[in-house]
XYZ file of C-alpha atoms in Angstrom:
609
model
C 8.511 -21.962 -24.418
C 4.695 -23.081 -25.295
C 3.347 -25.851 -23.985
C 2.009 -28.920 -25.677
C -2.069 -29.428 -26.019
C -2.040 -32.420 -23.925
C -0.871 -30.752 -20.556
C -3.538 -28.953 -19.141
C -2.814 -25.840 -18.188
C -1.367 -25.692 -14.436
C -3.943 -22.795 -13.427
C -6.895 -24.516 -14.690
C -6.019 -27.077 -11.265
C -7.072 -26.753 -7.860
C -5.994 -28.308 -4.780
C -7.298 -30.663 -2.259
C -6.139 -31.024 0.746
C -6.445 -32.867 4.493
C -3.166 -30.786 6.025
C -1.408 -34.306 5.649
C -1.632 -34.328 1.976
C -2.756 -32.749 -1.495
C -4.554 -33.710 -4.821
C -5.075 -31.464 -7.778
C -7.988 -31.667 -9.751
C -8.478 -29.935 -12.870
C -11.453 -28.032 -13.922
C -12.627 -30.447 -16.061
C -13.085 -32.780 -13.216
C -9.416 -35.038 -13.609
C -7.896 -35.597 -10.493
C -4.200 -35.809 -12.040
C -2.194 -35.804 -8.648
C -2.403 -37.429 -5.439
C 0.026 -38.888 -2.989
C -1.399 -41.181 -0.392
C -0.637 -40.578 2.542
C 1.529 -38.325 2.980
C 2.847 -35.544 1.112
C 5.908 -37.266 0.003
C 4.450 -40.824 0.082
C 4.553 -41.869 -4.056
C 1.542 -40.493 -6.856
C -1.390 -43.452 -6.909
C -2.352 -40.439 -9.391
C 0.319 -38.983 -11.902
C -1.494 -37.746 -15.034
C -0.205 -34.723 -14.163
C 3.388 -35.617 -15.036
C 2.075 -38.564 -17.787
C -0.864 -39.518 -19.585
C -3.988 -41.013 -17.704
C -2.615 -44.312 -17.744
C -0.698 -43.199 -15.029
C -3.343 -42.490 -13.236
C -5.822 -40.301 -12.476
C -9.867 -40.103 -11.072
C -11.960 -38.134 -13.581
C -15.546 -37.065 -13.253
C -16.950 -34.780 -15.381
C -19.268 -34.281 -18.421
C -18.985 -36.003 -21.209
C -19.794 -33.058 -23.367
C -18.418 -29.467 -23.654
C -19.359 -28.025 -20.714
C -18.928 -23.826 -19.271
C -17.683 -24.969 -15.698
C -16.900 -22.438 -12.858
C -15.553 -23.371 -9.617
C -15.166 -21.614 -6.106
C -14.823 -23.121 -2.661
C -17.178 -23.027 -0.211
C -17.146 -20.211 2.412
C -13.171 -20.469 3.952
C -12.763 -24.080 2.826
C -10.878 -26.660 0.341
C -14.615 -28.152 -0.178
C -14.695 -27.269 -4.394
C -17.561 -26.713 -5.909
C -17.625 -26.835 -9.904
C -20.476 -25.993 -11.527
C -20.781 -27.592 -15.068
C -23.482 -26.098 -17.126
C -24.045 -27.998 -20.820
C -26.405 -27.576 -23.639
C -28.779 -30.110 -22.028
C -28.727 -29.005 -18.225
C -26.695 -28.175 -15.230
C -24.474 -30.175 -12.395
C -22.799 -29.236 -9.286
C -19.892 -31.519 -8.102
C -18.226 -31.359 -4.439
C -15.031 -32.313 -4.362
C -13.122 -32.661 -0.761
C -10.541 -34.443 1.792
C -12.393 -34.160 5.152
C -10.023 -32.660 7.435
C -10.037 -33.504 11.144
C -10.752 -37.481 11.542
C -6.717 -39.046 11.121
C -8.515 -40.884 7.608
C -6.879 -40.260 3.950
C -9.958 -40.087 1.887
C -11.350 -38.390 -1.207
C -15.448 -37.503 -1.192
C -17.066 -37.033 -4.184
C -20.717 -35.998 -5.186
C -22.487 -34.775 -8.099
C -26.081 -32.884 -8.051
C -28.757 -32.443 -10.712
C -29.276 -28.731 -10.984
C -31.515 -28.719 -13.993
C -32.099 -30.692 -17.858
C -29.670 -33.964 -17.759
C -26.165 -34.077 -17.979
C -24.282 -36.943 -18.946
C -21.212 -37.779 -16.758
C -18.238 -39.811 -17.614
C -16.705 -41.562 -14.552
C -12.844 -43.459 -14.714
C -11.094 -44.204 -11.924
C -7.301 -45.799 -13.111
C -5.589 -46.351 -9.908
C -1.957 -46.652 -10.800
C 1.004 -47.326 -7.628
C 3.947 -45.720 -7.321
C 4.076 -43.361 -10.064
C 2.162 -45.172 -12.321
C 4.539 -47.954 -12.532
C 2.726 -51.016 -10.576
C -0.295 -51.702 -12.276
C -2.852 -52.971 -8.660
C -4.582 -55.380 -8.373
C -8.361 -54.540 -8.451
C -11.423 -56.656 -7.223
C -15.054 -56.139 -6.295
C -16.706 -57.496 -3.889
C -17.526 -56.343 0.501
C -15.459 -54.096 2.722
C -16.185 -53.408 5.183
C -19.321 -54.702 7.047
C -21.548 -51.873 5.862
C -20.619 -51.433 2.656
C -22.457 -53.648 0.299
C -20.285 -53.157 -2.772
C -16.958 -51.373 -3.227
C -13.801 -51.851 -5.647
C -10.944 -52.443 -3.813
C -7.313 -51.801 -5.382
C -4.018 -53.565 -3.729
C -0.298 -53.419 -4.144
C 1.776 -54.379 -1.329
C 1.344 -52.400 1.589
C -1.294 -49.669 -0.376
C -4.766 -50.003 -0.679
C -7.443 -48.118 -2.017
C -10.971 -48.561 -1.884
C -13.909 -47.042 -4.246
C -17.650 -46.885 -2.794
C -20.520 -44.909 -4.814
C -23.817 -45.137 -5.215
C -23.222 -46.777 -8.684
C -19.455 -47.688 -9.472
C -17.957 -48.042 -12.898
C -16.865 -51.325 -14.756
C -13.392 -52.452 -15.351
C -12.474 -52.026 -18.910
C -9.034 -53.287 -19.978
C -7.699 -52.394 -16.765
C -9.320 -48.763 -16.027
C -12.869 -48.704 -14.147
C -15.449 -46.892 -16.394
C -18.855 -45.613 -16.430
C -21.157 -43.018 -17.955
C -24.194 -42.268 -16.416
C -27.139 -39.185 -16.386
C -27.439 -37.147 -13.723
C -31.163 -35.133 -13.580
C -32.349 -32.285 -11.650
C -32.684 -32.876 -7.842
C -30.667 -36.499 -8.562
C -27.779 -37.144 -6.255
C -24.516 -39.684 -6.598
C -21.898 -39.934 -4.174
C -18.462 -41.626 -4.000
C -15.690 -41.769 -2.539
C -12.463 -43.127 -1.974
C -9.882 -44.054 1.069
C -6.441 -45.534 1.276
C -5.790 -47.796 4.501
C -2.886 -50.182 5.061
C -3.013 -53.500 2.441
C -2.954 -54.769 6.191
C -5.164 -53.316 8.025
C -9.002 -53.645 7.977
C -10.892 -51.843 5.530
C -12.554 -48.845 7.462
C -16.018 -48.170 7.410
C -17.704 -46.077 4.795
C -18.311 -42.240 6.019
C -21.011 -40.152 6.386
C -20.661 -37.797 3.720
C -22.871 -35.134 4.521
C -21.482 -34.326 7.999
C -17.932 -35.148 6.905
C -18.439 -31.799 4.407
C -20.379 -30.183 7.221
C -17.171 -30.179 9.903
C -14.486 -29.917 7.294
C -16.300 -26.147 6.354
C -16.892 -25.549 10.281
C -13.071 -26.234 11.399
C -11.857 -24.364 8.257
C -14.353 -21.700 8.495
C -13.262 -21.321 13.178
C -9.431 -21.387 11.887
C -10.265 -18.396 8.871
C -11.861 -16.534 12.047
C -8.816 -16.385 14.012
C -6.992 -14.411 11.286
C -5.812 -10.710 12.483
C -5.398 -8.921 9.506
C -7.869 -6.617 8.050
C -6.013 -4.751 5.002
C -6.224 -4.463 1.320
C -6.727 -7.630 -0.169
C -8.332 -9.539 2.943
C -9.817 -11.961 1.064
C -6.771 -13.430 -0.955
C -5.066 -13.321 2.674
C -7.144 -15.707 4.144
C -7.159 -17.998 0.927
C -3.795 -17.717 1.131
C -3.023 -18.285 4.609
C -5.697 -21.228 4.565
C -3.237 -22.642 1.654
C 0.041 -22.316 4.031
C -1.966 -24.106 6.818
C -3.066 -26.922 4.299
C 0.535 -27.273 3.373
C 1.417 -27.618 7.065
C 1.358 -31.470 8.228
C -1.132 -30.986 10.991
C 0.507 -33.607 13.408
C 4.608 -33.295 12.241
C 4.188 -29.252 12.137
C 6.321 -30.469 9.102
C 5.691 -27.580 6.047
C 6.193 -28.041 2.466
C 7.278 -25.678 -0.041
C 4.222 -27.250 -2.283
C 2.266 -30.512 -2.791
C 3.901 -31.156 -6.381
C 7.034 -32.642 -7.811
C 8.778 -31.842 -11.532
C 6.113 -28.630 -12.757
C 8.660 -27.294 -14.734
C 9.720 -23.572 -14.332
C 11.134 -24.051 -18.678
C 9.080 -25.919 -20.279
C 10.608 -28.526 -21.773
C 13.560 -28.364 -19.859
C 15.624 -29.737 -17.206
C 14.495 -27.176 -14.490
C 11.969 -29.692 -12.701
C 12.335 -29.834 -8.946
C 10.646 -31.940 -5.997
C 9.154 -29.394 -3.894
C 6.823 -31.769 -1.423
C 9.830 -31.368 1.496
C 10.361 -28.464 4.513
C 12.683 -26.074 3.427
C 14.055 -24.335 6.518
C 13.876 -21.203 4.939
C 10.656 -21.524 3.439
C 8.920 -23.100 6.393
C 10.166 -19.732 8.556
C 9.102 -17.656 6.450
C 5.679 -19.309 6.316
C 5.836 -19.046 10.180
C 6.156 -15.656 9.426
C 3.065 -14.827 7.655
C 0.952 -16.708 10.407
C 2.273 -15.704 13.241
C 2.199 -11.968 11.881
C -1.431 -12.922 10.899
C -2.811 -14.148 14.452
C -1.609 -17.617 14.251
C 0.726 -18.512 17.274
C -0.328 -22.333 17.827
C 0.926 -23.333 14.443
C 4.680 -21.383 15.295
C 4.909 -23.779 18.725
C 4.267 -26.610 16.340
C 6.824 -25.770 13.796
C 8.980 -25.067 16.551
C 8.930 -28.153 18.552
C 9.199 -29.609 14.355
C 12.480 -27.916 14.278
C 13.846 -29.318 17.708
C 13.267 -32.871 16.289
C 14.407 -32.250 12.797
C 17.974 -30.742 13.856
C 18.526 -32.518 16.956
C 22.170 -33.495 16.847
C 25.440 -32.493 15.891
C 24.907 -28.746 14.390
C 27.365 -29.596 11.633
C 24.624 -32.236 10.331
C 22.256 -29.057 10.067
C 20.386 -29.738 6.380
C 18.606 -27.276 4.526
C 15.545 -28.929 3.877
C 13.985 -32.538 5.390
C 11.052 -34.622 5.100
C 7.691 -33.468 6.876
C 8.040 -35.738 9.664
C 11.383 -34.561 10.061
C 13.718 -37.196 8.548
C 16.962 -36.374 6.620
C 17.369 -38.981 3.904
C 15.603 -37.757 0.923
C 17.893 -38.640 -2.597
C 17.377 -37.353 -5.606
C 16.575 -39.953 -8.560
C 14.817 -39.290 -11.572
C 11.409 -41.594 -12.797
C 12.264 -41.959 -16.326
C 8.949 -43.737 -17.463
C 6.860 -40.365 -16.888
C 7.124 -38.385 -19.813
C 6.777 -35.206 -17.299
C 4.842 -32.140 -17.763
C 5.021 -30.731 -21.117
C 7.538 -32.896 -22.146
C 9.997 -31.679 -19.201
C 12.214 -34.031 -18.215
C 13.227 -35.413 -15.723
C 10.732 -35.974 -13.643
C 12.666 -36.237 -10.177
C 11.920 -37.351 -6.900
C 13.762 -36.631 -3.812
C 15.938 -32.872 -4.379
C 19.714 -33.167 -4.490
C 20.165 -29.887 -2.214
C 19.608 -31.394 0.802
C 23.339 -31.485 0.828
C 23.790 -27.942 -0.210
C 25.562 -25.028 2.229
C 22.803 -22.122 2.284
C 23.960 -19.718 5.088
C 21.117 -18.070 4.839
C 18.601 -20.624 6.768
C 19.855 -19.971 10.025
C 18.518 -16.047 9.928
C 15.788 -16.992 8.432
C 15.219 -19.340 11.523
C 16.430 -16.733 14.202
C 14.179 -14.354 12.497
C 11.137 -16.583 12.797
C 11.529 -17.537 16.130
C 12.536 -14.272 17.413
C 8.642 -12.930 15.508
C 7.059 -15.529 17.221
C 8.187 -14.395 20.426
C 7.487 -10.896 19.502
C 3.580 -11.983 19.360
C 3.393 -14.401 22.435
C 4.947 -17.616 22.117
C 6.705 -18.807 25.204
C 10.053 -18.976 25.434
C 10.718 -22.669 24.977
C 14.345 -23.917 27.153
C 14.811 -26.496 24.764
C 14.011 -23.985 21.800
C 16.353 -21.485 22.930
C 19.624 -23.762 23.740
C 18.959 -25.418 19.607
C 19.383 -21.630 18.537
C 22.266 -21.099 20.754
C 24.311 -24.276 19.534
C 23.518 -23.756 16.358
C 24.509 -19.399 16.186
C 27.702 -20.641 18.141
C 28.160 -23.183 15.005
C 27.930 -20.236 12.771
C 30.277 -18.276 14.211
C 33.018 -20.810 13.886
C 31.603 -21.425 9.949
C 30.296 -18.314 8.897
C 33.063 -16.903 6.387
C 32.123 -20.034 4.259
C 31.079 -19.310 0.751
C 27.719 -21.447 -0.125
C 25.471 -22.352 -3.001
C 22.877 -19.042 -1.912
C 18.873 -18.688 -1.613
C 18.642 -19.962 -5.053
C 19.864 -23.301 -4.613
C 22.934 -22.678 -7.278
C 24.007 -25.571 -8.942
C 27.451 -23.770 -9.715
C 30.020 -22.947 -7.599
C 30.005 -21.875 -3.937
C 30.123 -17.750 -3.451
C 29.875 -15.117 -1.287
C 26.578 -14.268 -1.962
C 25.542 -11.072 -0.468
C 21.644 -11.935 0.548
C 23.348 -14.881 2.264
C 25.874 -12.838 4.206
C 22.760 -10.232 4.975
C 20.678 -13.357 6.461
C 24.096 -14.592 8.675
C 24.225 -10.851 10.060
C 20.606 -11.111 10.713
C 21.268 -14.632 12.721
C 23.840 -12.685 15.040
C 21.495 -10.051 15.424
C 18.232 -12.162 16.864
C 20.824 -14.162 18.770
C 22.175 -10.759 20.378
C 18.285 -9.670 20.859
C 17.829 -13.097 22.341
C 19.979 -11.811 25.069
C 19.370 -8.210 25.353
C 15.591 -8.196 24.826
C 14.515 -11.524 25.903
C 17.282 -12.351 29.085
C 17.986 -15.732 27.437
C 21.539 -16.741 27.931
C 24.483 -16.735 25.528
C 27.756 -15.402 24.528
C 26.539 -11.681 23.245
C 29.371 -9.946 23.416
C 31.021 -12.287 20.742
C 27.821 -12.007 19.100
C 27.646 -8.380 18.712
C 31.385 -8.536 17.630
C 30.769 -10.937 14.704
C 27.449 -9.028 13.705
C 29.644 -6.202 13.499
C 32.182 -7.575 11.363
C 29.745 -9.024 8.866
C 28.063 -6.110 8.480
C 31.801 -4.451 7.587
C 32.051 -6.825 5.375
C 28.947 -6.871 3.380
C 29.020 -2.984 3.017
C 33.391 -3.298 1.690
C 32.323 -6.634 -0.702
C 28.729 -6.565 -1.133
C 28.149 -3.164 -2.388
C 29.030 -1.417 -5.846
C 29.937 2.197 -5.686
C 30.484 2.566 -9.369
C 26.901 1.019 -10.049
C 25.408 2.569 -7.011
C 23.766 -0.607 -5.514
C 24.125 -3.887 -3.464
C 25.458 -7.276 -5.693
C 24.696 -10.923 -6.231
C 27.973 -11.895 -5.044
C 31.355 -10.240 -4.161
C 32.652 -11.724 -7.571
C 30.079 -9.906 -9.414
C 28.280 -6.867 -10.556
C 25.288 -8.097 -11.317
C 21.567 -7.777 -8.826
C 19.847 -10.294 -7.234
C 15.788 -9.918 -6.229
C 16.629 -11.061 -3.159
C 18.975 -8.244 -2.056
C 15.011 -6.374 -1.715
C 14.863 -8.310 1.719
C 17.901 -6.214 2.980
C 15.579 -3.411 4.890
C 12.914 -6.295 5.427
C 15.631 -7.913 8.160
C 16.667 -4.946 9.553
C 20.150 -4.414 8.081
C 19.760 -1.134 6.597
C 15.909 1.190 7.047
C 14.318 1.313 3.658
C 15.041 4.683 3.020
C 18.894 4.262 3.053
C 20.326 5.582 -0.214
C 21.892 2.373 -0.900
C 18.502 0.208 -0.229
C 17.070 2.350 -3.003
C 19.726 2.498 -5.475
C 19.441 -1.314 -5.197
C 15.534 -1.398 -5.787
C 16.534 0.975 -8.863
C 19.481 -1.529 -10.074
C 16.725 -4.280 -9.678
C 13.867 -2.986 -11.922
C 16.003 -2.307 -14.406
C 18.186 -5.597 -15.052
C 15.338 -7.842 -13.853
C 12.158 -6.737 -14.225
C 10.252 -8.908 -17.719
C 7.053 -8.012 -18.812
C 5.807 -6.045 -15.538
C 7.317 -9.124 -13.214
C 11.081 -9.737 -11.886
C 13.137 -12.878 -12.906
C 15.506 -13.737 -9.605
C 18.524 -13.002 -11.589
C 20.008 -13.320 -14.987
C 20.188 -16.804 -15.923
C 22.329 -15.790 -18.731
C 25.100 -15.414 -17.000
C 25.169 -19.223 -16.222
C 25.595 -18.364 -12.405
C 23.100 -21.667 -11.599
C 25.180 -23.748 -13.288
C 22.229 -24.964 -15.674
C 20.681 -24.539 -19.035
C 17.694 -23.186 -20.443
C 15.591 -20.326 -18.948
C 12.905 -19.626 -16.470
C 10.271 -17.347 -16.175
C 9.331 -13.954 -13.237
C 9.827 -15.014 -9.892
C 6.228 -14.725 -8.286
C 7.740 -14.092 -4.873
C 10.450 -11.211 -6.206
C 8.007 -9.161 -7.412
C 5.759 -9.199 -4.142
C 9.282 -8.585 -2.411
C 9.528 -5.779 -4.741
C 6.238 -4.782 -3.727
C 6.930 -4.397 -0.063
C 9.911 -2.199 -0.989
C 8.087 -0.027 -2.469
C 5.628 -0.003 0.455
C 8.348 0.761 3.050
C 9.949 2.823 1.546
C 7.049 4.978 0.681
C 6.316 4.534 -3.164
C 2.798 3.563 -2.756
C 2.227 4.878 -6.319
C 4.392 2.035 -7.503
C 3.360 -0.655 -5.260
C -0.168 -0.553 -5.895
C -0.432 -0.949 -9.233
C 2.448 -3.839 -8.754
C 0.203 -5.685 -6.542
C -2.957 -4.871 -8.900
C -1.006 -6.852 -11.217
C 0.090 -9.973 -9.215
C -3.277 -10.216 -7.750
C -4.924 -10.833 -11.171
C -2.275 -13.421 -11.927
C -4.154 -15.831 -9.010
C -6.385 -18.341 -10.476
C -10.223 -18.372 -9.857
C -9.820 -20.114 -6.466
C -7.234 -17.709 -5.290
C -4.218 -20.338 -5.820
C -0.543 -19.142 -7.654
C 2.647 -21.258 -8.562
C 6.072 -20.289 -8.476
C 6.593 -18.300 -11.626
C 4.585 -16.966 -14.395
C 5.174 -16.407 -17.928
C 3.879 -12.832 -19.123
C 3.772 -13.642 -22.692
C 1.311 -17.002 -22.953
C -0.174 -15.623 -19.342
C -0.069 -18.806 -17.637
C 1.298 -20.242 -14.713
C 4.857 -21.937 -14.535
C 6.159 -24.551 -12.074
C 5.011 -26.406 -8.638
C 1.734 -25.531 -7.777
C 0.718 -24.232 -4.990
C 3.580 -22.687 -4.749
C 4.143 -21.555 -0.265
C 7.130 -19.279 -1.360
C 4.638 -17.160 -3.531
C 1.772 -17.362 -1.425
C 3.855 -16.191 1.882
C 5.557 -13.249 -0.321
C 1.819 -12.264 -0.892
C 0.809 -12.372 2.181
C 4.152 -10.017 3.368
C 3.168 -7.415 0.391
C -0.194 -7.055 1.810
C 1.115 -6.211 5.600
C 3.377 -3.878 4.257
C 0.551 -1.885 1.942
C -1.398 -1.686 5.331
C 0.834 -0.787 7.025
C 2.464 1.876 4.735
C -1.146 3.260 3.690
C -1.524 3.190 7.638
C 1.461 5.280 7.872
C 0.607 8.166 5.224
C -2.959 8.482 7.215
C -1.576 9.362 10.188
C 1.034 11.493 8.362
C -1.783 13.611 7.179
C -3.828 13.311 10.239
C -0.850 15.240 11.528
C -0.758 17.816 8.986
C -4.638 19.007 9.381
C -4.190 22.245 11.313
């Protein structure tokens, strides 16, 4: 599972982003992905999953350069650094956050010597499938020259201090950039029928995007090992978060495959129930309560209705229509076909979403947020759903593409709905049936502990049908159902290091036993092996979960970013990128390493005599 020369290596991106949509641009200066304007709008860049003639806005040296990259203070403003044999450039790349606009900034700087840039901008619509057409001429009234790019209702529109040529449909130009010399360009997408908007003042566009990222970094509460990756990844989970839906996506990217070469290529730029509470989790635990009312008042829109319509997973804005075809003209990432748009589980049974929602919403209250009427009487409809439904087997966390079991993380996560619906009651004085509640939670939890657990192995299963483990059976003590020190908790986190873990990381399961219904392979889990991390935190194994989390940390890429799984052997990053499932599980590992470390101080505070 190697991948081919001509994909560039998925850590060697970083991400843009306006918290209404992403672009990933490579170190070499390529921006290979962008959807414009939203999210899930289609790629006017796709290199990333094709060739540049599918797209893509490079500028960069034209030589071998040593290039190094950071962003600047608690922002997505990049700064690369490209240093050659004959001098030195800085380049800012940013989307300006803040101003409603979907634009792309630009800028190169002399450092020192001259360094000769190469500039192509190859606008391509809709994947790379309709070819725009491109003209030169006015804007807006204070532009004096700009390249504009149209197809139906998109346009784009390029302004620079010196723009490139057209060349057999691509726009081209090398120029040289010398010490204390400065070009700037940009671009912006508008309505084919609207008027162009006016050009924008760079320099105080970067100035406020750093100030509002740098006064929403200062709000975070947590002050434990690792700080530093916590804010950049908590400032990734907000840029993921559609600042005016509350809509959150599970990452910016479509079809990174998790086998190279293979058929496992998903379309993650949608809100996963799951995912999004769990994100909710990690900011609300991290001093972040505004962002929780607007997820909430997300999820009131998104599963208004009849509670047997409740979906899995639905578009940022909160609409439920998103089918799964396949774009067979991209040749995909390393040859991994097929690129897909749109993800077939929306139509999936997961019983585990609704604890992951109670859960959420129950933490959020826990830190502050108001009690919302509306709020409460959606959770109430939709736990009194449940309890007609919940004996139903389903396709599990892992989206199986087999058939429907009992899976026992699943059955965990519908005890954990009855639960926060009981404490709804009991803790909060919200109205609702509890004492049919509390009977149900019962009974599941009878039931997961007759079918869901393995005396003659000594540990919790997949499924009732199975023997085999599961990474996510770690969450079992994280939701409450049993304290982490329950022989069975551990004999599970035993039965999962040794069938899962590869290399020093933990696969989800074995895809050998053709559970998921597909072929091929995949690669660690990033998430399982934080999860595995913040077992060993609670349940006091410090001296395993440090040097656990050593190792994840070093898997993050120079600007602090991860995707969704990892391959140990070529050390490189596999599938969509960001990745808010990994970044979240991070975030969780660190809490509990405070917290535990937290713990063993005051245990030997109480010990000094």
């Amino acid at each position: 599972m190697t991948t081919p020369p001509t994909s560039t290596p998925i850590e060697e991106y970083a991400v843009l982003g306006d918290t209404e949509t992403a672009a990933l641009v490579s170190r070499s200066g390529s921006i290979d992905w962008l959807c414009l304007p939203r999210f899930d709008s289609h790629a006017c860049f796709a290199a990333l999953l094709g060739t540049p003639e599918h797209g893509r806005w490079l500028l960069g040296p034209t030589k071998k350069a040593r290039s190094t990259r950071r962003y600047l203070e608690n922002s997505f403003v990049l700064e690369t650094v490209h240093e050659t044999d004959t001098g030195s450039v800085r380049v800012l790349d940013l989307m300006p956050i803040g101003d409603g606009r979907a634009d792309i900034i630009r800028t190169v700087e002399g450092l020192h010597g001259t360094v000769r840039m190469r500039h192509e901008w190859v606008v391509r619509f809709d994947y790379g499938t309709v070819r725009p057409w491109v003209s030169r001429g006015v804007g807006h009234r204070l532009d004096s020259d700009v390249i504009t790019a149209v197809a139906g209702p998109d346009m784009l529109i390029l302004r620079g201090t010196r723009l490139p040529t057209a060349v057999d449909g691509h726009h081209v130009d090398e120029f040289e950039v010398a010490a204390g010399q400065v070009q700037t360009f940009s671009t912006t997408w508008f309505p084919s029928y609207e008027p162009v908007p006016p050009p924008l003042d760079i320099d105080s566009r970067i100035e406020e995007t750093i100030a509002r990222s740098n006064e929403w970094a200062g709000r975070c509460s947590y002050g434990g090992p690792y700080s530093e990756q916590v804010v950049r990844s908590l400032l990734t989970l907000r840029m993921m978060t559609h600042s005016r839906f509350g809509g959150i996506v599970a990452a910016p990217t479509t079809s990174l495959p998790e086998d190279f070469g293979g058929e496992r290529n998903w379309d993650y730029r949608f809100c996963w129930l799951r995912d999004a509470s769990l994100t909710l989790e990690a900011l609300v635990n991290s001093g972040y309560l505004e962002e929780a009312r607007l997820w909430r008042n997300w999820l009131i829109r998104a599963v208004a209705g009849d509670p047997e319509d409740l979906q899995i997973m639905y578009t940022i804005d909160g609409a439920r229509r998103l089918p799964e075809r396949t774009l067979d003209h991209l040749p995909g990432y390393a040859g991994s076909t097929p690129v897909r748009i749109g993800n077939g589980a929306v139509d999936q049974r997961q019983s585990d979403v609704l604890g992951e929602v109670m859960i959420a919403l129950d933490e959020a209250r826990e830190k502050g947020l108001e009690v919302s009427r509306q709020g409460w009487a959606m959770q109430r409809t939709l736990v009194n759903h449940l309890a007609e439904h919940w004996q139903r087997p389903d396709n599990g966390l892992w989206e199986i593409r087999g058939p429907l079991r009992h899976f026992t993380h699943s059955r965990v996560m519908v005890w954990a709905a009855f639960d926060r619906a009981v404490r709804g009651v009991e803790h909060w004085g919200l109205e609702g049936p509890v004492e049919r509640w509390r009977a149900l939670r019962d009974q599941v939890r009878e039931e997961i502990l007759e079918h869901g657990w393995s005396a003659e192995r000594g540990t919790f299963t997949q499924h009732y049908d199975t023997d085999q483990v599961d990474a996510s059976l770690l969450l079992i003590p994280q939701v409450g159902f049993l304290p982490p020190d329950d022989h069975r908790v551990l004999g599970t986190i035993a039965a999962v290091e040794a069938d899962l873990m590869r290399d020093g990381f933990l696969m989800r399961y074995r895809t050998e036993t053709k559970v998921d219904g597909l072929s091929g392979d995949e690669h660690p889990f990033l998430a399982c092996s934080w999860w595995l991390v913040t077992a060993y935190a609670q349940c006091g194994h410090l001296d395993k979960a440090r040097p656990l989390m050593e190792r994840l940390v070093a898997v993050m890429n120079d600007v602090g970013l991860v995707s969704e799984e990892y391959d140990p052997v070529a050390q490189r990053m596999v599938g969509n990128f960001p990745q808010a499932f990994s970044h979240l599980a991070f975030i969780g590992a660190a809490h509990a390493l405070a917290d535990a470390e937290a713990r063993g101080a005051a245990e030997a505070g109480s010990r000094i005599p």
